[in-house]
Coordinates of C-alpha atoms in Angstrom, one line a residue:
Chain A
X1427 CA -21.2 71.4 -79.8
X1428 CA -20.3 68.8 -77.0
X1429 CA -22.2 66.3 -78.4
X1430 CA -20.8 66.9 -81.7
X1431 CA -17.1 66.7 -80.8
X1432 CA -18.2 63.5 -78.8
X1433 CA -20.2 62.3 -82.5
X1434 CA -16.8 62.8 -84.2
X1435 CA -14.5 61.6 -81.8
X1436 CA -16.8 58.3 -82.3
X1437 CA -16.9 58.0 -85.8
X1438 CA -13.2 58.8 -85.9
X1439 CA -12.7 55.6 -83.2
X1440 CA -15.0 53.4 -85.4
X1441 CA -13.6 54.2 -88.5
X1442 CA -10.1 53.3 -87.2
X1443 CA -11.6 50.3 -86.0
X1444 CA -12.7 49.6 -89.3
X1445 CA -9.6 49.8 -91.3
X1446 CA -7.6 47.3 -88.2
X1447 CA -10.4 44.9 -88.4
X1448 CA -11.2 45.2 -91.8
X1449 CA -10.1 41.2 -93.0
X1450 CA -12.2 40.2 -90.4
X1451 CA -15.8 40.6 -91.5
X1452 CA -17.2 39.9 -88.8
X1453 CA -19.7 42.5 -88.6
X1454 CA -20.4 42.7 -91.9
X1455 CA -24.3 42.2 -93.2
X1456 CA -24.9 42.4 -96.8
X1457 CA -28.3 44.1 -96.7
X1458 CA -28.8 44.0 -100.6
X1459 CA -27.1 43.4 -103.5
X1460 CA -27.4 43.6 -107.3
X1461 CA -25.9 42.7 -110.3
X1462 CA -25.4 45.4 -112.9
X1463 CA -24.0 45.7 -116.1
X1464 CA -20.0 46.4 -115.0
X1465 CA -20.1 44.9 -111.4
X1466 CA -21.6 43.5 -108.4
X1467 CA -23.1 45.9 -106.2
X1468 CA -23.5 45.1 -102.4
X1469 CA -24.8 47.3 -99.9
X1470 CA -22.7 45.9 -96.8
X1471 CA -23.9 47.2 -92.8
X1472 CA -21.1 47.0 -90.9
X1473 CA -19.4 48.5 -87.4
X1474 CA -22.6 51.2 -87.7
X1475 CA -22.0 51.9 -91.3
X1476 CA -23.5 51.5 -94.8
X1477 CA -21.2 50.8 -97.7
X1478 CA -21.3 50.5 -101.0
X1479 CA -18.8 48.0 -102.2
X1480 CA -18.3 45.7 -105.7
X1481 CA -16.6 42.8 -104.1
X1482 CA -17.8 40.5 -101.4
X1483 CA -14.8 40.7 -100.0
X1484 CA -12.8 43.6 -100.4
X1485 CA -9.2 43.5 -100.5
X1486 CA -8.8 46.9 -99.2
X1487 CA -11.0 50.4 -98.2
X1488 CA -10.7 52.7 -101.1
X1489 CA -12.7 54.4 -102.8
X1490 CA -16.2 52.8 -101.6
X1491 CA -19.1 55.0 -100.6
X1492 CA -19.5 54.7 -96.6
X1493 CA -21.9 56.9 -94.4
X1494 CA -22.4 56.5 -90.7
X1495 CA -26.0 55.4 -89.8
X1496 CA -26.1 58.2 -86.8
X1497 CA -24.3 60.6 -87.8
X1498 CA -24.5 60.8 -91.9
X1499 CA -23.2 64.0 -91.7
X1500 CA -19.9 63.0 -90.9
X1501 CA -17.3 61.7 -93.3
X1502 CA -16.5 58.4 -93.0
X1503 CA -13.0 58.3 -95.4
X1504 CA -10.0 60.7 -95.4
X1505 CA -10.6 61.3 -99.0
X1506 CA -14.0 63.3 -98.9
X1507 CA -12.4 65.6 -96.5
X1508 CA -9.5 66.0 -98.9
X1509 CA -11.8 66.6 -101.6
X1510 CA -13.6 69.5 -99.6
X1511 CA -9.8 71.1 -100.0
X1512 CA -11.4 72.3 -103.6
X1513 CA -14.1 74.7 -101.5
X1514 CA -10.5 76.7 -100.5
X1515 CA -10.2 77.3 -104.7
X1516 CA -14.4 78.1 -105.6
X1517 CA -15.9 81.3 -105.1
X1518 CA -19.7 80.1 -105.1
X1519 CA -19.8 78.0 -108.1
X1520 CA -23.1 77.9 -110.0
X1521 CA -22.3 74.5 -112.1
X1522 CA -20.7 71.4 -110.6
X1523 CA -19.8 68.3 -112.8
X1524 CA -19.4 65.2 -111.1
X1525 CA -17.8 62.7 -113.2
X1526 CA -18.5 59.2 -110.8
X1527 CA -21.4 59.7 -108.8
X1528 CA -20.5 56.4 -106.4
X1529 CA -22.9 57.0 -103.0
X1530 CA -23.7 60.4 -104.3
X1531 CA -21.7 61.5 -100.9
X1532 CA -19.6 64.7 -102.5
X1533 CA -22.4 65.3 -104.8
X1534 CA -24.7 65.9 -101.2
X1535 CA -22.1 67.6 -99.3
X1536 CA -21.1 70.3 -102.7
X1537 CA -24.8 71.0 -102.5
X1538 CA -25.0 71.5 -99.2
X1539 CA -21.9 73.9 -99.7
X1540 CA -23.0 75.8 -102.7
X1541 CA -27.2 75.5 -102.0
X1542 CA -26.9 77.6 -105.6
X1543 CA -25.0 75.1 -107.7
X1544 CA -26.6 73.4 -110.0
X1545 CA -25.0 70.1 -110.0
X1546 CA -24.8 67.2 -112.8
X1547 CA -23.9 63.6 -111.6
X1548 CA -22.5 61.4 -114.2
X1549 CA -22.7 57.8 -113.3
X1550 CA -22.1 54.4 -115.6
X1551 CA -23.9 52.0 -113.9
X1552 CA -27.4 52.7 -113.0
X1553 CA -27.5 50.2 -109.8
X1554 CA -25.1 52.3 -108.3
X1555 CA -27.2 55.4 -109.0
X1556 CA -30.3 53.8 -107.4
X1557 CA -28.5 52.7 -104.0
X1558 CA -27.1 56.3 -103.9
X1559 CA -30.8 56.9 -103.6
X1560 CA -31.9 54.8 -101.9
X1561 CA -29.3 54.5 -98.8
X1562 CA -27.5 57.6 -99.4
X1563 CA -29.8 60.4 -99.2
X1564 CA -28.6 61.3 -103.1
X1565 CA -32.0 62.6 -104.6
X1566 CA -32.3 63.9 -107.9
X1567 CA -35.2 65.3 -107.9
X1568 CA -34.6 68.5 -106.6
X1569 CA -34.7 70.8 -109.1
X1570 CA -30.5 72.0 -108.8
X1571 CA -29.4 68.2 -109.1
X1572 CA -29.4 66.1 -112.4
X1573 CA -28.0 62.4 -112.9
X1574 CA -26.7 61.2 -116.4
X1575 CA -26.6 57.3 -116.7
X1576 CA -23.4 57.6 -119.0
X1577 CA -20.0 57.0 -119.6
X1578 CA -18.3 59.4 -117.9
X1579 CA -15.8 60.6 -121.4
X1580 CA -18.8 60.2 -123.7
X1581 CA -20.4 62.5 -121.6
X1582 CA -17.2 65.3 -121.8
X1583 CA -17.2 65.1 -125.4
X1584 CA -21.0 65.3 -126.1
X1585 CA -21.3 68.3 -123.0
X1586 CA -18.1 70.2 -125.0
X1587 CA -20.6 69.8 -128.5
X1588 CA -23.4 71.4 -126.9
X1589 CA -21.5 74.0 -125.4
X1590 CA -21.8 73.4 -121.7
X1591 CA -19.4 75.1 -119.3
X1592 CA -18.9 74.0 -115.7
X1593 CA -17.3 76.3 -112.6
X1594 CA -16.1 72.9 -110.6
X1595 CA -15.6 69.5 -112.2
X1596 CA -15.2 66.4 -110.1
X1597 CA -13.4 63.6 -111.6
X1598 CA -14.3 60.4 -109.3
X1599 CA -15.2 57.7 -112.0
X1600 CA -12.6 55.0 -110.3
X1601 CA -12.8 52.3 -107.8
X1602 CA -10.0 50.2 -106.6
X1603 CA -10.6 47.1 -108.5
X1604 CA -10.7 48.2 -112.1
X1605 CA -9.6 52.0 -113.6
X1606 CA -11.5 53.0 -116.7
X1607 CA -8.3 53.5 -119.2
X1608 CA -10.0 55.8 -121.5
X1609 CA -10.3 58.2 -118.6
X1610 CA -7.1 58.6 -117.4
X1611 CA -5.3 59.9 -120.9
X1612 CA -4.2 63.1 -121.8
X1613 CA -6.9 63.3 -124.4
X1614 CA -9.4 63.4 -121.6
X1615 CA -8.4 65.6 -119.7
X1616 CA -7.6 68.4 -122.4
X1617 CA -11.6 67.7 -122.8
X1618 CA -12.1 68.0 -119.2
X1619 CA -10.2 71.2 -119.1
X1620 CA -11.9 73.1 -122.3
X1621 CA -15.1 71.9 -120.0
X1622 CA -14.4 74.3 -117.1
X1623 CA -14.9 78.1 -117.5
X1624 CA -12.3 80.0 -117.7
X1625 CA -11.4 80.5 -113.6
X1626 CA -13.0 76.5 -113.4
X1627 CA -11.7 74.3 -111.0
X1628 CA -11.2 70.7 -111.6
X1629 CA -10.5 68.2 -108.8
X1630 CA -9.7 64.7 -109.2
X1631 CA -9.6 62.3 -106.3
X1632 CA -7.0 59.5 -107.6
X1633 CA -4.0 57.1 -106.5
X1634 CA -1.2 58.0 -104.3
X1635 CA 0.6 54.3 -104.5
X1636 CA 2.2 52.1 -107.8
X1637 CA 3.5 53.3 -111.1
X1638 CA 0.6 54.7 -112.0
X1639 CA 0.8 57.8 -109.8
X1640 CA 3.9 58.8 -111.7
X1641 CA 2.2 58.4 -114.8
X1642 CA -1.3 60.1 -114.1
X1643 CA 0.9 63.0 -112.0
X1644 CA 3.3 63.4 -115.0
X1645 CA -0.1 63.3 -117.2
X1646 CA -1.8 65.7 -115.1
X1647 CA 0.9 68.0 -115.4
X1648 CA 1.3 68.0 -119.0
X1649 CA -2.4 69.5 -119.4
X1650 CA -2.4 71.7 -116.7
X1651 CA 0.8 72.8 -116.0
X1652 CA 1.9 73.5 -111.8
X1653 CA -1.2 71.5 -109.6
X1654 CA -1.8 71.2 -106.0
X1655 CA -2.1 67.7 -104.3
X1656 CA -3.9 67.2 -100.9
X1657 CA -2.9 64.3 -99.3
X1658 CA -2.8 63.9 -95.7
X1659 CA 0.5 62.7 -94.1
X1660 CA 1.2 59.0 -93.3
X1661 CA -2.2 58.2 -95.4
X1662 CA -0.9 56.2 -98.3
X1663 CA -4.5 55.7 -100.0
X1664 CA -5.8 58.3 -102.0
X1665 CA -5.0 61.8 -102.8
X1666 CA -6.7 64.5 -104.3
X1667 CA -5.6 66.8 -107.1
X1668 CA -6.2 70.2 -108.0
X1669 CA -5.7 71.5 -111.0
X1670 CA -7.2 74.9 -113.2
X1671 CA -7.2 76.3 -116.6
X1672 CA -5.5 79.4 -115.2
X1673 CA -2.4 79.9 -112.3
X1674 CA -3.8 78.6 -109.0
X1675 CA -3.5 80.8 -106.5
X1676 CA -0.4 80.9 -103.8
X1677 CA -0.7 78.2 -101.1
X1678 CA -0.8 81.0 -98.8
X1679 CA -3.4 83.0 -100.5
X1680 CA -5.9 80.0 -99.4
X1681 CA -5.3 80.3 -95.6
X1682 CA -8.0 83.0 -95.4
X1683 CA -10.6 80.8 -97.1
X1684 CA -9.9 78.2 -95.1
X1685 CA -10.3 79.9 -91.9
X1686 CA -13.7 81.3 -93.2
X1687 CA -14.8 77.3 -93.9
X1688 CA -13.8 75.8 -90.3
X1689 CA -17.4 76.1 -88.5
X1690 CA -18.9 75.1 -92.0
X1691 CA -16.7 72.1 -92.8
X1692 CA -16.8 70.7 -89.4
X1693 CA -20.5 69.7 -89.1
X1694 CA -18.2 67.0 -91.8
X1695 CA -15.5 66.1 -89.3
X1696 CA -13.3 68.2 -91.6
X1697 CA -10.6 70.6 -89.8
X1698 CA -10.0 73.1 -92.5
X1699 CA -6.5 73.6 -90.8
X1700 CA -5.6 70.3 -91.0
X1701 CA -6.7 70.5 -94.6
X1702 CA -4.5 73.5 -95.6
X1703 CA -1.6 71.8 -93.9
X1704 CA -2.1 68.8 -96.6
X1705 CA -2.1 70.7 -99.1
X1706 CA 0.8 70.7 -101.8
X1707 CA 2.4 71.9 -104.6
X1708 CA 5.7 69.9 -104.5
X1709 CA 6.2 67.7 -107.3
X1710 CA 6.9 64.4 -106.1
X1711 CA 6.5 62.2 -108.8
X1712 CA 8.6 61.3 -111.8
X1713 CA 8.3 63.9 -114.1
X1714 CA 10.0 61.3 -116.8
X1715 CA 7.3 58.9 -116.2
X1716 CA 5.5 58.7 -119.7
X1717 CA 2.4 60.8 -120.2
X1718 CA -0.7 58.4 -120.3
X1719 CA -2.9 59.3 -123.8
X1720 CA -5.2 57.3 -126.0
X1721 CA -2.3 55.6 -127.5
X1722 CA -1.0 54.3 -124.4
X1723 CA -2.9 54.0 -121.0
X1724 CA -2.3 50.5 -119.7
X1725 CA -3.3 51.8 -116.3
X1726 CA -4.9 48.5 -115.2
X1727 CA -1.4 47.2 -115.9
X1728 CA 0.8 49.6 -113.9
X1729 CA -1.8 49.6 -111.2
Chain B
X94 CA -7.7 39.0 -131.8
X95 CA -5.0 41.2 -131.3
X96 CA -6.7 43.9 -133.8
X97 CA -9.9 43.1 -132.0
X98 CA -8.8 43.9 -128.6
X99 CA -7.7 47.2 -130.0
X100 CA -10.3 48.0 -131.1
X101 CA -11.9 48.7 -127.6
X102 CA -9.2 50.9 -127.0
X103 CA -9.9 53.0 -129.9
X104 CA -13.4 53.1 -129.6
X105 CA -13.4 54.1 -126.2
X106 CA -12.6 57.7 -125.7
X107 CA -15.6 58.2 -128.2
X108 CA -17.8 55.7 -127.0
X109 CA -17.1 54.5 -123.3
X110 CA -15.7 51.5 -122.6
X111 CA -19.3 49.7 -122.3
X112 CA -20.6 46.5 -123.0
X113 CA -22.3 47.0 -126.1
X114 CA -19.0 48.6 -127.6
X115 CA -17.6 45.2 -127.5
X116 CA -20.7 44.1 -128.5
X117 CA -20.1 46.0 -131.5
X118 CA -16.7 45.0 -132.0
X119 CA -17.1 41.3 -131.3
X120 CA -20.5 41.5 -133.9
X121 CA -18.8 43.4 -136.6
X122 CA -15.7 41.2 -136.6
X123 CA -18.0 37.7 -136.7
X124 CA -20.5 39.4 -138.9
X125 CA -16.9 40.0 -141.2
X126 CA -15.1 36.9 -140.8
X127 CA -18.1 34.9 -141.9
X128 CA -18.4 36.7 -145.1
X129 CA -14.3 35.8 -145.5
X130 CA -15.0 32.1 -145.4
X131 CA -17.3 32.6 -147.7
X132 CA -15.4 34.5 -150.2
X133 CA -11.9 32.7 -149.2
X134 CA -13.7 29.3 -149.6
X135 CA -15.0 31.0 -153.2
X136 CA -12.0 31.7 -154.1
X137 CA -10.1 28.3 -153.4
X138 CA -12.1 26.4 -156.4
X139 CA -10.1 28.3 -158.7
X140 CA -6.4 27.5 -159.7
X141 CA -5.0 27.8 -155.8
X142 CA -1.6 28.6 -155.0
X143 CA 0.4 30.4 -152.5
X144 CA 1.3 33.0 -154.4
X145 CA -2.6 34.0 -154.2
X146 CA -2.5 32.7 -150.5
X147 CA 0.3 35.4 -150.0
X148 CA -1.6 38.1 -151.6
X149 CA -4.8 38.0 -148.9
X150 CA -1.8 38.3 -146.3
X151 CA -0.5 41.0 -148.1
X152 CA -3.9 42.7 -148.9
X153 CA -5.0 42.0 -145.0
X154 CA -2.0 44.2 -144.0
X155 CA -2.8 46.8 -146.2
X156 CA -6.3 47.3 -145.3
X157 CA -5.0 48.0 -141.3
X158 CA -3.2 50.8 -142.8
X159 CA -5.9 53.1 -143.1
X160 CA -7.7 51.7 -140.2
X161 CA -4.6 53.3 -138.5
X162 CA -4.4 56.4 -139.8
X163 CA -8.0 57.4 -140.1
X164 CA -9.9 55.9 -136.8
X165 CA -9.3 59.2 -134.6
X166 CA -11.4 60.8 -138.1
X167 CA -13.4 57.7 -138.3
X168 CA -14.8 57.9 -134.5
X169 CA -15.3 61.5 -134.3
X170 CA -17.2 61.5 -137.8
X171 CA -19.7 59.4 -136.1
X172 CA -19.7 60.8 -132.5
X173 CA -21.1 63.7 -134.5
X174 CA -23.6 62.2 -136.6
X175 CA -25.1 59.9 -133.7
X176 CA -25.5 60.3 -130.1
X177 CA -26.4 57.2 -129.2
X178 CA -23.4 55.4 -128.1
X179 CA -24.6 52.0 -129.0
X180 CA -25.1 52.8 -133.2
X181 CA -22.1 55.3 -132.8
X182 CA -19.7 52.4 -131.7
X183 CA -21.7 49.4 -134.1
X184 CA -21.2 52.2 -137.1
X185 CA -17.7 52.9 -136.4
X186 CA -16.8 48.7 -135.7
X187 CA -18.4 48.5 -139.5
X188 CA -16.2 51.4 -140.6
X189 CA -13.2 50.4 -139.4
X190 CA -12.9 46.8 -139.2
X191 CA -15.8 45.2 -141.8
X192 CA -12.6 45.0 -144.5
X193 CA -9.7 43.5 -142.5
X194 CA -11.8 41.3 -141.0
X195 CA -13.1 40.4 -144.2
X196 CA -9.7 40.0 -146.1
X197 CA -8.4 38.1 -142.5
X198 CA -11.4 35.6 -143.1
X199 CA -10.7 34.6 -146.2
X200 CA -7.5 32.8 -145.1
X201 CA -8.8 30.0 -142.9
X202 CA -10.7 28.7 -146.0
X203 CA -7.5 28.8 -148.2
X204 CA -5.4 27.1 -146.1
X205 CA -7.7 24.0 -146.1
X206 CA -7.6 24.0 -149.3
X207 CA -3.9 24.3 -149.6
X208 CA -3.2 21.9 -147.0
X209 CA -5.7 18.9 -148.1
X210 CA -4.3 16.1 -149.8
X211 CA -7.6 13.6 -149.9
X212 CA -10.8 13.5 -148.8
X213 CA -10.1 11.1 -146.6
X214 CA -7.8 13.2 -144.1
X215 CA -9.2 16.4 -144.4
X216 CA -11.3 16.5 -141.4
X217 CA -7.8 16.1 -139.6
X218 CA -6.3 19.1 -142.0
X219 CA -9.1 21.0 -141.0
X220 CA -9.0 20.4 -137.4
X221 CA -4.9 20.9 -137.2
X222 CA -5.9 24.1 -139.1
X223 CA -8.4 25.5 -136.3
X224 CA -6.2 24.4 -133.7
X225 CA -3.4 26.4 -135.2
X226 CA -5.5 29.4 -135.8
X227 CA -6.9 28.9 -132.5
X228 CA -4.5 28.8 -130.6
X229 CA -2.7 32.1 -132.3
X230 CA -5.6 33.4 -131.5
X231 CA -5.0 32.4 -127.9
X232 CA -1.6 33.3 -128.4
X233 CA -2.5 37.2 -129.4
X234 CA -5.1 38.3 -127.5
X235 CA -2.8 37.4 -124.3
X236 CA 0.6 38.9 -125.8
X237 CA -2.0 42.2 -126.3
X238 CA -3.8 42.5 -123.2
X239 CA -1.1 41.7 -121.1
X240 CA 2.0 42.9 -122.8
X241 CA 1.9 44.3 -126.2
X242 CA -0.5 47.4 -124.7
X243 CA 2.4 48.2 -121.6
X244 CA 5.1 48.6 -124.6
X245 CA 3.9 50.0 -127.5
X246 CA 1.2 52.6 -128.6
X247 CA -1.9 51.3 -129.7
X248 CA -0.9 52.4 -133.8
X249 CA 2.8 50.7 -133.5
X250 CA 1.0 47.7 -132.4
X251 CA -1.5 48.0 -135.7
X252 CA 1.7 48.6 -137.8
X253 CA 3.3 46.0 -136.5
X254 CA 0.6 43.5 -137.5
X255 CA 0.1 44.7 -140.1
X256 CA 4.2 43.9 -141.2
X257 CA 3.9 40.7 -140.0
X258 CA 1.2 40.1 -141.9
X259 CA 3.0 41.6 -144.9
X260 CA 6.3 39.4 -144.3
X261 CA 4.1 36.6 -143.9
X262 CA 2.5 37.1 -147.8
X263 CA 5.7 38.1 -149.0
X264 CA 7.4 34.4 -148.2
X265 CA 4.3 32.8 -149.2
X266 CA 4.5 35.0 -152.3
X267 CA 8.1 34.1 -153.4
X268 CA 8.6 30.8 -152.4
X269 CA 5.7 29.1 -154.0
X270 CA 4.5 25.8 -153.0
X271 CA 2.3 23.8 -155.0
X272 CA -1.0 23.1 -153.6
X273 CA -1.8 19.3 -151.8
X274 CA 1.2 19.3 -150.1
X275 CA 2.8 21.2 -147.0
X276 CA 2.4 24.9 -147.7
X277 CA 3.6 27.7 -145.2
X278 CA 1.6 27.6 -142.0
X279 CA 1.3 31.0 -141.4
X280 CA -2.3 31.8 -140.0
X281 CA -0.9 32.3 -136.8
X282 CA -2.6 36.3 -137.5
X283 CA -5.8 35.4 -138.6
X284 CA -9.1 36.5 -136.6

């Protein structure tokens, strides 16, 4: 346990030194790259990292795949821990849906969580897909993983056709550079929604800055109604959202599960306390903000 | 352009936002607009005149009518008959945009011959007449992409060409010109 605290307290340090140093460089190795169909992809060591990143030089830290190379367990960015608030809503979910597969990171740690789920990954770009596998630990062939080489609302519509059903859906298909419009839109995500069974969870991990928070929140409402955000404090990056076809349960109500999850979570540097005590259901965005659809989703715009 | 760009956008939530959709779109459109020069070039040999000039414009906007009202059908027609992204999005392009693009085509041609006086200057006519249409071209795909799609819904926009267009063929329709001289230069629309 000692050892363990000290392994966090570590990662913690480096990743802070990370984010101060971050226009430097200095450290920075590109150990591979490759050049997809939608985007440069460079695997990047740095400060005892590996990333995945689609610039050479990034302008800022979101939403790239990151694990520590002694301590892969442990999450590198604020927004996986976030995104392990959803485990407070699932009661053992048998399918997972992972729209955005990135370093395959959430898809590892949900199937660590639930060793029953079965879990589909939906990724675009099959470079990505292939350094998930190849530096991190994302493998596919296990018989309760799958990986689609798709668009990620091509895939919705054609799973809806054939009937699929999913407990948890993951909705992760952006990086910080570009925002796929057609997956933002209120169309979508009355697909995404008649995707999830009945009590399914969906969890999207999205933008807390620009315009486009108001819309996507006001967007996100619109479909599902009251949602729950988990965002921790003074972290203007990402945040998560959690919405569900049904009425989520009281904030209170999720106290007990997260109790139950703080030994488990913590092998990730997550503190399930901390975790409850970012979650919210306060609507802080503009509810006049216009609802994205298929009509109009300049997101790239209002970025 | 501007009806090309959109296009993307409404073939996206059926089939991804991809390269090969705008392979598609950018194949369907070239594949139409070279049929148009042929059939607008066809057409100029016999007895031009704006008043026909004005009727491609007006016939150009009504063909993006029902490309406005029926692509939600359109797309999810084919969605369902194919599952393979690539022939889903070529098949809808064709669907959708073969017969604007057709009747948009037809206009460079007939503005040549409108606009020619001799032989001897018409590589310059010609060349004015691609820079014109060039640079509208120019002039559209920036006012969409950067502007048009932040203000409007993607249908207003379609409508909205598609009374421009309209206006256009009306003028050209009821104040005739006669041909070899300076007839309305109003392809800024066209591809």
């Amino acid at each position: 346990m000692k050892s363990f605290i000290a392994k966090t307290i570590l990662a913690t340090l480096t990743a802070s030194a990370l984010f101060i140093a971050a226009p430097e460089q200095a450290n920075a190795k590109i150990i591979e790259q490759e050049r997809s169909l939608y985007q440069n992809v460079y695997m990047v060591e740095e400060y005892g990292m590996h990333c995945m990143r689609f610039r050479k030089k990034n302008k800022n830290d979101l939403s790239q795949s990151c694990i520590f190379l002694d301590a892969p367990e442990i999450f590198v960015f604020d927004y996986y821990k976030q995104a392990m608030g959803a485990t407070f809503f699932l009661d053992d979910p048998k399918e997972i849906l992972i729209i955005g597969l990135g370093g395959g990171v959430l898809a590892n740690t949900f199937g660590e969580v639930y060793p029953d789920a079965h879990i589909t990954s939906v990724e675009i770009d099959p470079v990505v897909v292939k350094m998930a596998k190849k530096y991190f630990d994302y493998d596919d062939s296990k018989p309760n993983f799958e990986t689609h080489v798709r668009d990620g609302r091509v895939f919705v519509k054609r799973a809806l056709k054939d009937d699929k059903r999913y407990d948890f859906i993951l909705l992760d298909a952006f990086n910080s550079d570009y925002i796929p419009e057609h997956m933002m839109t209120k169309e979508y995500l009355e697909e995404v929604k008649a995707l999830a069974k009945d009590d399914g969870i969906i969890m999207a991990n999205t933008f807390s800055t620009s315009d486009l928070f108001h819309h996507e929140s006001a967007t996100y409402a619109e479909v599902f109604g009251p949602m729950y955000q988990i965002n921790f404090k003074n972290k203007k990056t990402n945040r998560v959202i959690i919405v569900s076809k049904k009425p989520l349960p009281e904030k209170r109500q999720l106290l007990q599960k997260a109790n139950k999850l703080k030994g488990e979570l913590l092998i990730y540097g997550v503190d399930t306390l901390a975790l409850f005590d970012a979650i919210s259901d306060e609507v802080n965005w503009d509810t006049e903000a216009e609802v994205l659809t298929d009509q109009y989703s300049p997101a790239n715009l209002l970025k | 352009m501007t009806i090309e760009l959109l296009g993307g956008k409404i073939l996206s939530p059926y089939f991804g936002g991809s390269v090969y959709v705008w392979g598609s779109i950018i194949t369907v459109f070239m594949l139409a607009l070279s049929v148009g020069y042929l059939f607008g070039g066809k057409l100029s040999l016999n007895n031009p005149n704006t008043r026909k000039y004005g009727i491609i414009f007006m016939l150009a906007a009504i063909s993006v009518v029902p490309l406005t009202m029926g692509h939600e059908a359109v797309s999810e027609w084919v969605f369902d008959v194919t599952d393979d992204p690539r022939y889903g999005s070529l098949l809808a392009s064709t669907i959708l945009f073969l017969i604007p693009s057709i009747i948009l085509g037809m206009v460079a041609p007939y503005s040549v011959r409108l606009l020619v006086r001799t032989a001897h200057s018409s590589g310059q006519t010609a060349g004015f007449l691609y820079f014109v249409s060039t640079l509208g071209s120019a002039g559209g795909t920036l006012a969409t992409s950067f502007y048009l799609v932040l203000w409007f819904k993607i249908d207003h926009i379609l409508y909205g060409s598609a009374l421009i267009l309209f206006t256009l063929g009306l003028i050209a329709f009821f104040f005739p010109q006669p041909p070899l001289s300076a007839a309305v230069n109003s392809n800024e629309h066209i591809e």
